[in-house]
Short mmCIF file of C-alpha atoms and ligand atoms in Angstrom, two decimals:
data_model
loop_
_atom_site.label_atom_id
_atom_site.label_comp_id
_atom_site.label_asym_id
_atom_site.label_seq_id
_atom_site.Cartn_x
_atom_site.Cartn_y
_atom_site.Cartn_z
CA UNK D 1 20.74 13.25 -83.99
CA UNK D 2 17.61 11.67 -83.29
CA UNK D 3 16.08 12.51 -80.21
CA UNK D 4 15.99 8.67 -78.67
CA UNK D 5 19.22 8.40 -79.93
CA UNK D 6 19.86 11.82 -77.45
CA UNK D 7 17.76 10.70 -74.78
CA UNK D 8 20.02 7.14 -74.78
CA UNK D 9 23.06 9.05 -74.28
CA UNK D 10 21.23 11.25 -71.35
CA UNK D 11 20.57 8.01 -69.22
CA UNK D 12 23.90 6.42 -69.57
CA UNK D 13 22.70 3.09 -69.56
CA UNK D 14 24.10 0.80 -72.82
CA UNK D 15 22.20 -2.28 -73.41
CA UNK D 16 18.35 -0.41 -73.77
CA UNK D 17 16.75 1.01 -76.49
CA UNK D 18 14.64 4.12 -76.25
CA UNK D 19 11.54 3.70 -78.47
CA UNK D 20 9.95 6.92 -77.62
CA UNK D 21 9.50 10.25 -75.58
CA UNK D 22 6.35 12.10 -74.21
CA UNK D 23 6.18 14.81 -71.21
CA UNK D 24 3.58 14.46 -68.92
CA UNK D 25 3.36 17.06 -66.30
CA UNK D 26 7.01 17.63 -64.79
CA UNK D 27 7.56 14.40 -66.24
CA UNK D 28 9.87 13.13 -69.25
CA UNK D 29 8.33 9.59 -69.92
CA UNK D 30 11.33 7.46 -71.87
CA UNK D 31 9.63 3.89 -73.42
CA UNK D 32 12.63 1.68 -73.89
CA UNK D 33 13.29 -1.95 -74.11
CA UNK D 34 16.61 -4.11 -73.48
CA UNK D 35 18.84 -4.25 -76.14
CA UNK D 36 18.97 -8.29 -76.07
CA UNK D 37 16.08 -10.09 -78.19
CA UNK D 38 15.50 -12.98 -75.67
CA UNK D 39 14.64 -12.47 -72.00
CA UNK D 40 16.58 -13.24 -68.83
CA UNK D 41 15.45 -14.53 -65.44
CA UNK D 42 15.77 -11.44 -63.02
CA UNK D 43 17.39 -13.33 -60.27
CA UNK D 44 20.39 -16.12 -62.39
CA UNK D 45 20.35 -13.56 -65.45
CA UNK D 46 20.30 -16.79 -67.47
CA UNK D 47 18.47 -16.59 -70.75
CA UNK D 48 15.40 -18.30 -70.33
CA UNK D 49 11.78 -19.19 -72.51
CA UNK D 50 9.02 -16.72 -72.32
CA UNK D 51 6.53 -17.88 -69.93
CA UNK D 52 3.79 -15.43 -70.96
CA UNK D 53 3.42 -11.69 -72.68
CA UNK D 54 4.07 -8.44 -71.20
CA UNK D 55 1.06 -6.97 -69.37
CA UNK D 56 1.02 -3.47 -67.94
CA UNK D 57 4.28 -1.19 -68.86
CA UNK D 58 6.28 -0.28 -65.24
CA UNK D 59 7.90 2.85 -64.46
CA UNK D 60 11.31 3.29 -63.33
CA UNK D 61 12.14 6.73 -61.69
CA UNK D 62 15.55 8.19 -63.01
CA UNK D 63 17.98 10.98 -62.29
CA UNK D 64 15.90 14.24 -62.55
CA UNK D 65 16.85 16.79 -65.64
CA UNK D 66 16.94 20.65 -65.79
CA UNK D 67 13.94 20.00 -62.90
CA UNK D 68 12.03 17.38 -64.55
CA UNK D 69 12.28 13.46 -63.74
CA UNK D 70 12.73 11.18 -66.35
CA UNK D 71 11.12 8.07 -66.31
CA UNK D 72 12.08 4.70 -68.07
CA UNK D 73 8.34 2.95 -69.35
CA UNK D 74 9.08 -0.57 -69.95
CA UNK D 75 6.35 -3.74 -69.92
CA UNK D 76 8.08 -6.57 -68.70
CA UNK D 77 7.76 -10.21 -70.10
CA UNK D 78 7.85 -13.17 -67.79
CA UNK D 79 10.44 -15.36 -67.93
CA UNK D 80 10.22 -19.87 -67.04
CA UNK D 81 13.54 -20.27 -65.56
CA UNK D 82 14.79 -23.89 -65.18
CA UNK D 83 16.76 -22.83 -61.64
CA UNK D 84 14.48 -20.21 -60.34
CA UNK D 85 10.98 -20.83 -61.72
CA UNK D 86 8.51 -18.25 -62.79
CA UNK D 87 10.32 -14.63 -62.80
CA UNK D 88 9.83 -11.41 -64.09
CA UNK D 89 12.92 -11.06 -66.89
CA UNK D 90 15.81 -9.39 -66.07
CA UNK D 91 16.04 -5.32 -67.85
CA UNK D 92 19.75 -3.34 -67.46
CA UNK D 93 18.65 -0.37 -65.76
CA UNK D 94 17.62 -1.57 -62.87
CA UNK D 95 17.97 -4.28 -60.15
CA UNK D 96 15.62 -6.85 -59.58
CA UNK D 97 12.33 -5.07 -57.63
CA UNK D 98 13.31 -1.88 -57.69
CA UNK D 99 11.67 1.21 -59.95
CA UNK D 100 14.25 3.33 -59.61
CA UNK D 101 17.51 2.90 -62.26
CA UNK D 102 20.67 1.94 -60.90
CA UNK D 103 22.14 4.81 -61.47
CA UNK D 104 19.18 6.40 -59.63
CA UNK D 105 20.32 4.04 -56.80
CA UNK D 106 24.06 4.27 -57.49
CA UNK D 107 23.72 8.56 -56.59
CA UNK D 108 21.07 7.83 -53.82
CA UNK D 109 23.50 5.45 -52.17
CA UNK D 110 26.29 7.75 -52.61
CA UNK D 111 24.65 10.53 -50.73
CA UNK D 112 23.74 8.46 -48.00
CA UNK D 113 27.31 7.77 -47.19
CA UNK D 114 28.45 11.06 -47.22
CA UNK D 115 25.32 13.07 -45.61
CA UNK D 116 22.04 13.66 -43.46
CA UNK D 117 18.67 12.08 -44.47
CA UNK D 118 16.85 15.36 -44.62
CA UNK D 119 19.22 16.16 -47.51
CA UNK D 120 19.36 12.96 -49.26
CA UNK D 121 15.60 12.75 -49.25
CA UNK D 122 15.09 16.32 -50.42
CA UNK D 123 17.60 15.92 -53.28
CA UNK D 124 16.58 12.89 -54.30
CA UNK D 125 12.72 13.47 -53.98
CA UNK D 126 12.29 10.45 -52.01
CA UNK D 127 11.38 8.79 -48.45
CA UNK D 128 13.89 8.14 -45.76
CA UNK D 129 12.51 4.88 -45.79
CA UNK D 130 13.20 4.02 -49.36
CA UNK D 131 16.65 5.56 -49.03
CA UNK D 132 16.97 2.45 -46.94
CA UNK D 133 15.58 0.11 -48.98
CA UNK D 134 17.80 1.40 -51.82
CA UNK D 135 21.00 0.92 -49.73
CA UNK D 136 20.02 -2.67 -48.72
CA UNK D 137 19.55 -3.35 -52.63
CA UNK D 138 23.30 -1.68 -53.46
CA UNK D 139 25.24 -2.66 -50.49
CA UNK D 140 23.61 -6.74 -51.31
CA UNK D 141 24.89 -6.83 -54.80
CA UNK D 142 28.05 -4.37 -54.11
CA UNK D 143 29.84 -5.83 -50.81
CA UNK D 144 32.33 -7.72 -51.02
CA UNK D 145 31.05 -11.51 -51.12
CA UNK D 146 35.13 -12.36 -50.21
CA UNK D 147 34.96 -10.55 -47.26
CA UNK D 148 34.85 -13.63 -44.88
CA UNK D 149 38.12 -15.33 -46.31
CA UNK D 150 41.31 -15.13 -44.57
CA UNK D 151 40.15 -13.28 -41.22
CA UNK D 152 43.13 -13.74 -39.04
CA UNK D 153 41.68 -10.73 -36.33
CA UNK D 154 38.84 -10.12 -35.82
CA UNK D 155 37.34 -7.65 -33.08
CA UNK D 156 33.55 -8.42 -32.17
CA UNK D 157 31.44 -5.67 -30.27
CA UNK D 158 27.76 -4.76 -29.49
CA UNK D 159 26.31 -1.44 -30.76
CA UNK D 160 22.77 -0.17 -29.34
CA UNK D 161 20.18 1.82 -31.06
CA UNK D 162 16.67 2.38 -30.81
CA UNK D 163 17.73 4.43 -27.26
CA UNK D 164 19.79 1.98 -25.96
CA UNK D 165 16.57 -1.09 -26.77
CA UNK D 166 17.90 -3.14 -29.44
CA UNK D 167 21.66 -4.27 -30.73
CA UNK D 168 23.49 -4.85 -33.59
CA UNK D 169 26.53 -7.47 -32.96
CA UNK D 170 29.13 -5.99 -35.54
CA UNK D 171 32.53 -8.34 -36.63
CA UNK D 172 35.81 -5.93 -37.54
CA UNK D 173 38.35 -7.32 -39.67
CA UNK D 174 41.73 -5.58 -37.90
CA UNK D 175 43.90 -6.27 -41.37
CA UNK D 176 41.70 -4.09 -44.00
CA UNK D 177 39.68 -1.70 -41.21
CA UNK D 178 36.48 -3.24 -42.22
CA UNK D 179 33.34 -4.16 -40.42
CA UNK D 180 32.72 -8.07 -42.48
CA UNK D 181 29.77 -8.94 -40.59
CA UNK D 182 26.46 -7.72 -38.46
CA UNK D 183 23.63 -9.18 -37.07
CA UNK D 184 20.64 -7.45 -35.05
CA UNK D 185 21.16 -9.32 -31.41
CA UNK D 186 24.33 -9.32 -28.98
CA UNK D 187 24.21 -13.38 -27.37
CA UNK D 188 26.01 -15.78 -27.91
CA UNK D 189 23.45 -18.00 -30.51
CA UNK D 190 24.09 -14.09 -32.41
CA UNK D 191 27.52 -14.76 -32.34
CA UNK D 192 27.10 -18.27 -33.19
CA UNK D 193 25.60 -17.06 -36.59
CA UNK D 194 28.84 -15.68 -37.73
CA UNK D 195 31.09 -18.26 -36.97
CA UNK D 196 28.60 -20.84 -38.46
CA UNK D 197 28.27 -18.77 -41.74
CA UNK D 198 32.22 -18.94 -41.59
CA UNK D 199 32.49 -22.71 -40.80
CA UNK D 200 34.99 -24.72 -39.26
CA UNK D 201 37.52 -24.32 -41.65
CA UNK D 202 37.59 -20.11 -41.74
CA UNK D 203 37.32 -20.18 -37.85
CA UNK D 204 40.04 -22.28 -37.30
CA UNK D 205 42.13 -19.45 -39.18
CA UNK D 206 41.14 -17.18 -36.75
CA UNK D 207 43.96 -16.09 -34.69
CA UNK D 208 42.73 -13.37 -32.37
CA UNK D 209 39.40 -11.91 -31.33
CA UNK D 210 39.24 -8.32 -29.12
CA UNK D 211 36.21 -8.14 -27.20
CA UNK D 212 35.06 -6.57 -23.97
CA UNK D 213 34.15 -8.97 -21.41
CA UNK D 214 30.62 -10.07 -22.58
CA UNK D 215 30.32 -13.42 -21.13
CA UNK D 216 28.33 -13.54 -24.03
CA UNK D 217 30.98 -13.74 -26.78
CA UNK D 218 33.28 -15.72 -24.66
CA UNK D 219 31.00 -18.29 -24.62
CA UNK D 220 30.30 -18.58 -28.53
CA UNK D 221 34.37 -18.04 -29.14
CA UNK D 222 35.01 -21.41 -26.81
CA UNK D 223 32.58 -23.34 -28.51
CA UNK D 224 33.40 -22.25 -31.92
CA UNK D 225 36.55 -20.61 -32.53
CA UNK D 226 38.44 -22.54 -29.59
CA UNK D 227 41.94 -21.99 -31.29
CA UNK D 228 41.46 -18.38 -31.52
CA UNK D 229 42.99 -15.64 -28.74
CA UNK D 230 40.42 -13.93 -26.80
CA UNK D 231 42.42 -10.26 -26.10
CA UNK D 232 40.24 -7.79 -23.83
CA UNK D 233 39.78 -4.90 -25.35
CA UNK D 234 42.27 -2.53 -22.99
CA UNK D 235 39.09 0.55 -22.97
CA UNK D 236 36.35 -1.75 -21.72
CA UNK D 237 39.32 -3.07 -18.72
CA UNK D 238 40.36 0.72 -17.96
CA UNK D 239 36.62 1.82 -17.70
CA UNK D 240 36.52 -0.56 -14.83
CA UNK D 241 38.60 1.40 -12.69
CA UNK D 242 37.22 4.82 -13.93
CA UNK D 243 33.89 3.76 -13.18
CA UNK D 244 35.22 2.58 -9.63
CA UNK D 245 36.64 6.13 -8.96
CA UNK D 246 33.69 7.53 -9.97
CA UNK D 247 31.59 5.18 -8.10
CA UNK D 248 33.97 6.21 -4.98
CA UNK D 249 33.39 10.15 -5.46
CA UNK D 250 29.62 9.57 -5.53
CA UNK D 251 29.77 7.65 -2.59
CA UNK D 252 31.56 10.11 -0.72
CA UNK D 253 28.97 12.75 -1.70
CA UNK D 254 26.75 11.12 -0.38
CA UNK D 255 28.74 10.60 3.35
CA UNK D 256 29.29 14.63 3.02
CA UNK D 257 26.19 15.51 2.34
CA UNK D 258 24.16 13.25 5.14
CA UNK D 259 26.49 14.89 7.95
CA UNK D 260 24.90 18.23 6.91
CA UNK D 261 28.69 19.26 5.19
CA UNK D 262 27.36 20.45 2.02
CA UNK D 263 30.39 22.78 0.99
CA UNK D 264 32.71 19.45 1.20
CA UNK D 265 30.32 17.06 -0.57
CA UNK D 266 29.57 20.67 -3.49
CA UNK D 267 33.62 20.17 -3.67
CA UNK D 268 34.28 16.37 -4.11
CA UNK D 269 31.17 16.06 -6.51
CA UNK D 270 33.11 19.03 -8.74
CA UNK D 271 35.67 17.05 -8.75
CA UNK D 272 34.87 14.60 -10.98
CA UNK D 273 36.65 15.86 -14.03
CA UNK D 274 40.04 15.90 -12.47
CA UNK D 275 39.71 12.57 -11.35
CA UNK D 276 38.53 11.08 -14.69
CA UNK D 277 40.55 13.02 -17.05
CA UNK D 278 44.32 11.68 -18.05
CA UNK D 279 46.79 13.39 -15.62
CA UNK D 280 48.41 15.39 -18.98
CA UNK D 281 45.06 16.75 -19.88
CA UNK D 282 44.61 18.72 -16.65
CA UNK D 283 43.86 22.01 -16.15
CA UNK D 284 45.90 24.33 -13.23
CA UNK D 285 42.66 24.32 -11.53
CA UNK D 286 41.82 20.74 -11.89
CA UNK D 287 45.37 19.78 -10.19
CA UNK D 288 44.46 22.18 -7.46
CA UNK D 289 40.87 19.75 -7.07
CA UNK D 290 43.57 16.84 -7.01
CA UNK D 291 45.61 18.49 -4.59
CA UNK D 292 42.96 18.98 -1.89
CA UNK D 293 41.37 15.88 -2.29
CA UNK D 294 45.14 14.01 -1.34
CA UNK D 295 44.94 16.47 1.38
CA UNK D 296 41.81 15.44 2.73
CA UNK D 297 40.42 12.44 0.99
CA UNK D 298 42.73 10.15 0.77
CA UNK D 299 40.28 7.06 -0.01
CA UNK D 300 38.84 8.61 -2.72
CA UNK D 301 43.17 9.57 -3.67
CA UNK D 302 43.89 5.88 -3.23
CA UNK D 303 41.13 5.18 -5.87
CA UNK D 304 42.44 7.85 -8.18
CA UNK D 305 45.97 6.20 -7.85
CA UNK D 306 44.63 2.55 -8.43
CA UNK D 307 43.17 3.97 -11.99
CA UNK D 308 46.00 6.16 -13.33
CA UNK D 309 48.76 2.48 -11.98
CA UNK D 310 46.07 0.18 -13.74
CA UNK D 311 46.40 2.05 -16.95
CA UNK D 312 50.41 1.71 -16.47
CA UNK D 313 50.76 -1.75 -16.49
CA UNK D 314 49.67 -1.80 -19.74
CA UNK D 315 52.78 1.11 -20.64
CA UNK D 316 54.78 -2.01 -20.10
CA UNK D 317 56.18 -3.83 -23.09
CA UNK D 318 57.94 -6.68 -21.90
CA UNK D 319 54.77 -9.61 -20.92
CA UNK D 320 56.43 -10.74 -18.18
CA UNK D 321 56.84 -7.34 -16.80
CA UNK D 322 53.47 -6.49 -17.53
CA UNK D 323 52.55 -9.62 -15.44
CA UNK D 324 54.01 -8.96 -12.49
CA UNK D 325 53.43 -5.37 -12.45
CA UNK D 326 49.74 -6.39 -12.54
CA UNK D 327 49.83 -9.49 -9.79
CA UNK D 328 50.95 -6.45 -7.95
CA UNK D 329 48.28 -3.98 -8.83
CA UNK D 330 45.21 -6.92 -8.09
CA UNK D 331 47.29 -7.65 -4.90
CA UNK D 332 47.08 -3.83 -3.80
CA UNK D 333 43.46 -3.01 -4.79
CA UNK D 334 42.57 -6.50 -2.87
CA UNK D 335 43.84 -4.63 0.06
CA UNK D 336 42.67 -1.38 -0.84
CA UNK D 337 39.50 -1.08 1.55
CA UNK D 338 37.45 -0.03 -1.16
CA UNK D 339 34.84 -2.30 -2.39
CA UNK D 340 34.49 -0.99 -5.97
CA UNK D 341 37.91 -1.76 -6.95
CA UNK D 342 37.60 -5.07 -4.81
CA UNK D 343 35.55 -5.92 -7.25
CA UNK D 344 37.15 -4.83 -10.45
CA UNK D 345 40.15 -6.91 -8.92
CA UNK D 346 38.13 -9.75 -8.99
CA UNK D 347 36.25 -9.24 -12.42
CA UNK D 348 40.43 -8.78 -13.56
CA UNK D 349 41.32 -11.53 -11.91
CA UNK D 350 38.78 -13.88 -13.81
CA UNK D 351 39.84 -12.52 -17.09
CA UNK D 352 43.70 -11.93 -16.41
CA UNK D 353 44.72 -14.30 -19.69
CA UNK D 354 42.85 -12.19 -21.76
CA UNK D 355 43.51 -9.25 -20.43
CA UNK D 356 47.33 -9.75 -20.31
CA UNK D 357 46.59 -10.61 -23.92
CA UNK D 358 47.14 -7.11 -24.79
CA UNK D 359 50.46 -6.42 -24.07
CA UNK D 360 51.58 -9.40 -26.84
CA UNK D 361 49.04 -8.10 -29.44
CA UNK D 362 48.14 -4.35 -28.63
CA UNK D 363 44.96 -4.78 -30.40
CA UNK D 364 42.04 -2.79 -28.99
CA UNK D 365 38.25 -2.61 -30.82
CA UNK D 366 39.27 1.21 -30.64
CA UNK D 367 38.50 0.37 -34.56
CA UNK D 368 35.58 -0.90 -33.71
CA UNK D 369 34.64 1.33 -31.09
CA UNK D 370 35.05 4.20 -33.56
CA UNK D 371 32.76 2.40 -36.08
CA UNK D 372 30.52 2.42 -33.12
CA UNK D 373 30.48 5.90 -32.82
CA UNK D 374 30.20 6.60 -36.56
CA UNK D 375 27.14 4.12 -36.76
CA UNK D 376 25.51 5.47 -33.70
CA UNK D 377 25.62 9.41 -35.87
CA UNK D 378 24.44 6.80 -38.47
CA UNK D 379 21.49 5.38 -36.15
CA UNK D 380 20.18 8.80 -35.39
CA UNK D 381 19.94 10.03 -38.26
CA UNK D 382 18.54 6.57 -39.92
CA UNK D 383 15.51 7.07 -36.81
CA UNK D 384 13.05 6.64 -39.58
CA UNK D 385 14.61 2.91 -40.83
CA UNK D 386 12.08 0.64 -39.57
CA UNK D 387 14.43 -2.34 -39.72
CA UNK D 388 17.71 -3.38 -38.25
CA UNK D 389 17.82 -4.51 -42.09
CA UNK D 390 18.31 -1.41 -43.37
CA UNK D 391 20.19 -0.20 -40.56
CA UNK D 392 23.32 -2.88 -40.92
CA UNK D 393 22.70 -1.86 -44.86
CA UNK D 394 23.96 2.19 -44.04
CA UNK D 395 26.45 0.23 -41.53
CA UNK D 396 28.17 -1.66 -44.17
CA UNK D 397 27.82 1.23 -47.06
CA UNK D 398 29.49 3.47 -44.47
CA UNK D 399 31.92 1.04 -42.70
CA UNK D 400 32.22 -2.05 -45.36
CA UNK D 401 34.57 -0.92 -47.92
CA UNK D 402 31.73 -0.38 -50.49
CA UNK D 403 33.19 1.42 -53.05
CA UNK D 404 29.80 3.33 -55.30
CA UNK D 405 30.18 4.72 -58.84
CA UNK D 406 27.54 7.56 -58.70
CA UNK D 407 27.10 9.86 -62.05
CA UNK D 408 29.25 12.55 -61.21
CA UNK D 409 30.39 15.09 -63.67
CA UNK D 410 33.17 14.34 -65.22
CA UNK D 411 36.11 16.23 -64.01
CA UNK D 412 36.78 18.55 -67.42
CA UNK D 413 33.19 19.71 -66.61
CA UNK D 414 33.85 21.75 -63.39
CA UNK D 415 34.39 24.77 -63.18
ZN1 ZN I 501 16.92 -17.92 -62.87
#
């Protein structure tokens, strides 16, 4: 076998001719050309006239062999494309702009999904930053470009990065688990942007949207999605009341500790735990902290009581029941005498429609919150990606259903 013939075989790329071989240092340079005569415009792939001669060959950095790298030497011709204008002609190991081969790419991206930057670079011999730029260039021409069609539920939710500086808006489709949409903002004109790439006819289709209570959102979902369900996601409503409770213990601390009683206020502020917790994850001792603090606390008891009978209205599966039972709960922490959950009464109150919304639909952005866990691991460990570009790349190559092809060995192979 001839050795181009070999080293054509080696890359797994049909459609290119290798010409040639040479080391240089821990190099293996390949020269190859494309296997078609004519050229094709890099960006239509439509076979177009030369527009001049090749001038200086390009390198394109390949899968690495027994320790060495091999490296594709190609000079590209220029191509006068009719659609696109001048271009640099199309060659079938690699996408447009890149110098690495796609199945260079194809492994790179591959690893990303599945572990840390430190490794991916290492293995890979490359930046973090151009692991970025490779996943922006696989996830563009590998995501699904149907992904928009047919959303019937959709849950929308913010995601911070950058420490909490800068957001990424992220769309969930509820049907196939899949984030369909991002954009680097969390108003309402960011919003706007995905229901005006959908168009009227797509968001008319759209039946239900879970989001917390960004006033944000609500506003783009009126003005563009007006038929579609707003359902409050049932986490953000619940961390309304725990963040009342805890908002109670603090202030109570705070009483304790200015009347000099510092073993009281040490006490209620260790309490915080056994208020917070569900009542089935308790410890003995943390029903013991309960205990004492209906014994001698009972505003800060009441507020414990208004969380754990907020989060059992919605146990109720009958909507009607699930009404009442909450006209009765805003009624009694009206009355309650504590200000925090006057207020979450109110902020309830204002959204009750949606809020009921769950009982019908029991949709939650749990999905989405999870995403937003998994993409804030993502976030710090992509602290090197300079853009929010590259950052909603890992987002959808993670969390977007894009299914890679790397150049594994083939299973008869292991051993
Ligand atoms: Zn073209």
């Amino acid at each position: 076998m001839r050795v181009t013939k070999l080293a054509r075989i080696l890359i797994g790329i049909s459609s290119l001719f290798v010409t040639g071989v040479y080391l240089e240092e821990v190099c293996v340079v390949l020269p190859v050309k494309p296997s078609w005569r004519l050229p094709r415009c890099s960006e239509c792939t439509r076979i177009c006239p030369g527009y001049d001669h090749a001038h200086k060959p390009v390198r394109w950095v390949h899968l690495g062999i027994g320790g060495l790298r091999l490296i594709l030497e190609y000079a590209p011709r220029r191509v006068e494309c009719p659609d696109c204008g001048v271009r640099v002609e199309m060659v079938p190991w690699a996408r447009p702009g890149s110098r690495f081969t796609k199945p260079f790419e194809e492994m790179t991206a591959y690893l990303a999904q599945i572990t840390n930057k430190t490794e991916v670079a290492r293995i890979m011999g490359i930046s973090w930053r151009t692991v970025g730029n490779i996943v922006e260039r696989v996830v563009a021409e590998k995501l699904d470009p149907n992904r928009l069609n047919g959303l019937r539920r959709i849950g929308v939710d913010e995601f911070s990065y950058r420490k909490r500086h800068r957001y990424i808006t992220t769309v969930v489709d509820h049907e196939t688990c899949r984030i369909v949409w991002a954009k680097e903002g969390k108003s309402s004109e960011t919003l706007d942007a995905f229901f005006d790439q959908l168009g009227d006819e797509r968001a008319k289709q759209i039946e239900i949207v879970t989001i917390d209570m960004s006033a944000a959102f609500i506003k783009s979902i009126q003005a563009k999605a007006a038929g579609a369900t707003i359902v409050y996601d049932l986490f953000h409503v619940l961390k309304l009341a725990s963040e009342a409770v805890d908002e109670v213990r603090r202030e109570k601390v705070r009483k304790l500790r200015d009347l000099d009683d510092t073993e009281k206020a040490a006490a209620v502020k260790k309490s915080r735990y056994a208020l917070l917790k569900n009542p089935w994850d308790l410890s003995a001792k943390e029903w013991d902290k309960l205990a004492a603090i209906q014994k001698h606390n009972a505003p800060l008891y009441r507020a414990y009581l208004l969380k754990e009978s907020l989060a059992a209205v919605f146990q109720e599966t009958s909507f009607d029941d699930a009404k009442h039972e909450l006209e009765r709960w805003l009624s009694w922490a009206s009355r309650s005498k504590l200000k925090q959950f006057v207020k979450v009464a109110r902020t309830i109150r204002e959204h009750k429609d949606g809020v009921l919304a769950y009982v019908t639909t029991k949709l939650t952005n749990g999905l989405v919150e999870g995403f937003n866990n998994k993409l804030r691991m993502i976030a710090r460990r992509a602290f090197g990606f300079h853009s929010s570009a590259a950052l909603i790349g890992m987002l959808f190559l993670c969390c977007g259903g894009v299914a890679l092809n790397p150049p594994l060995p083939a299973s008869w192979c292991t051993w």
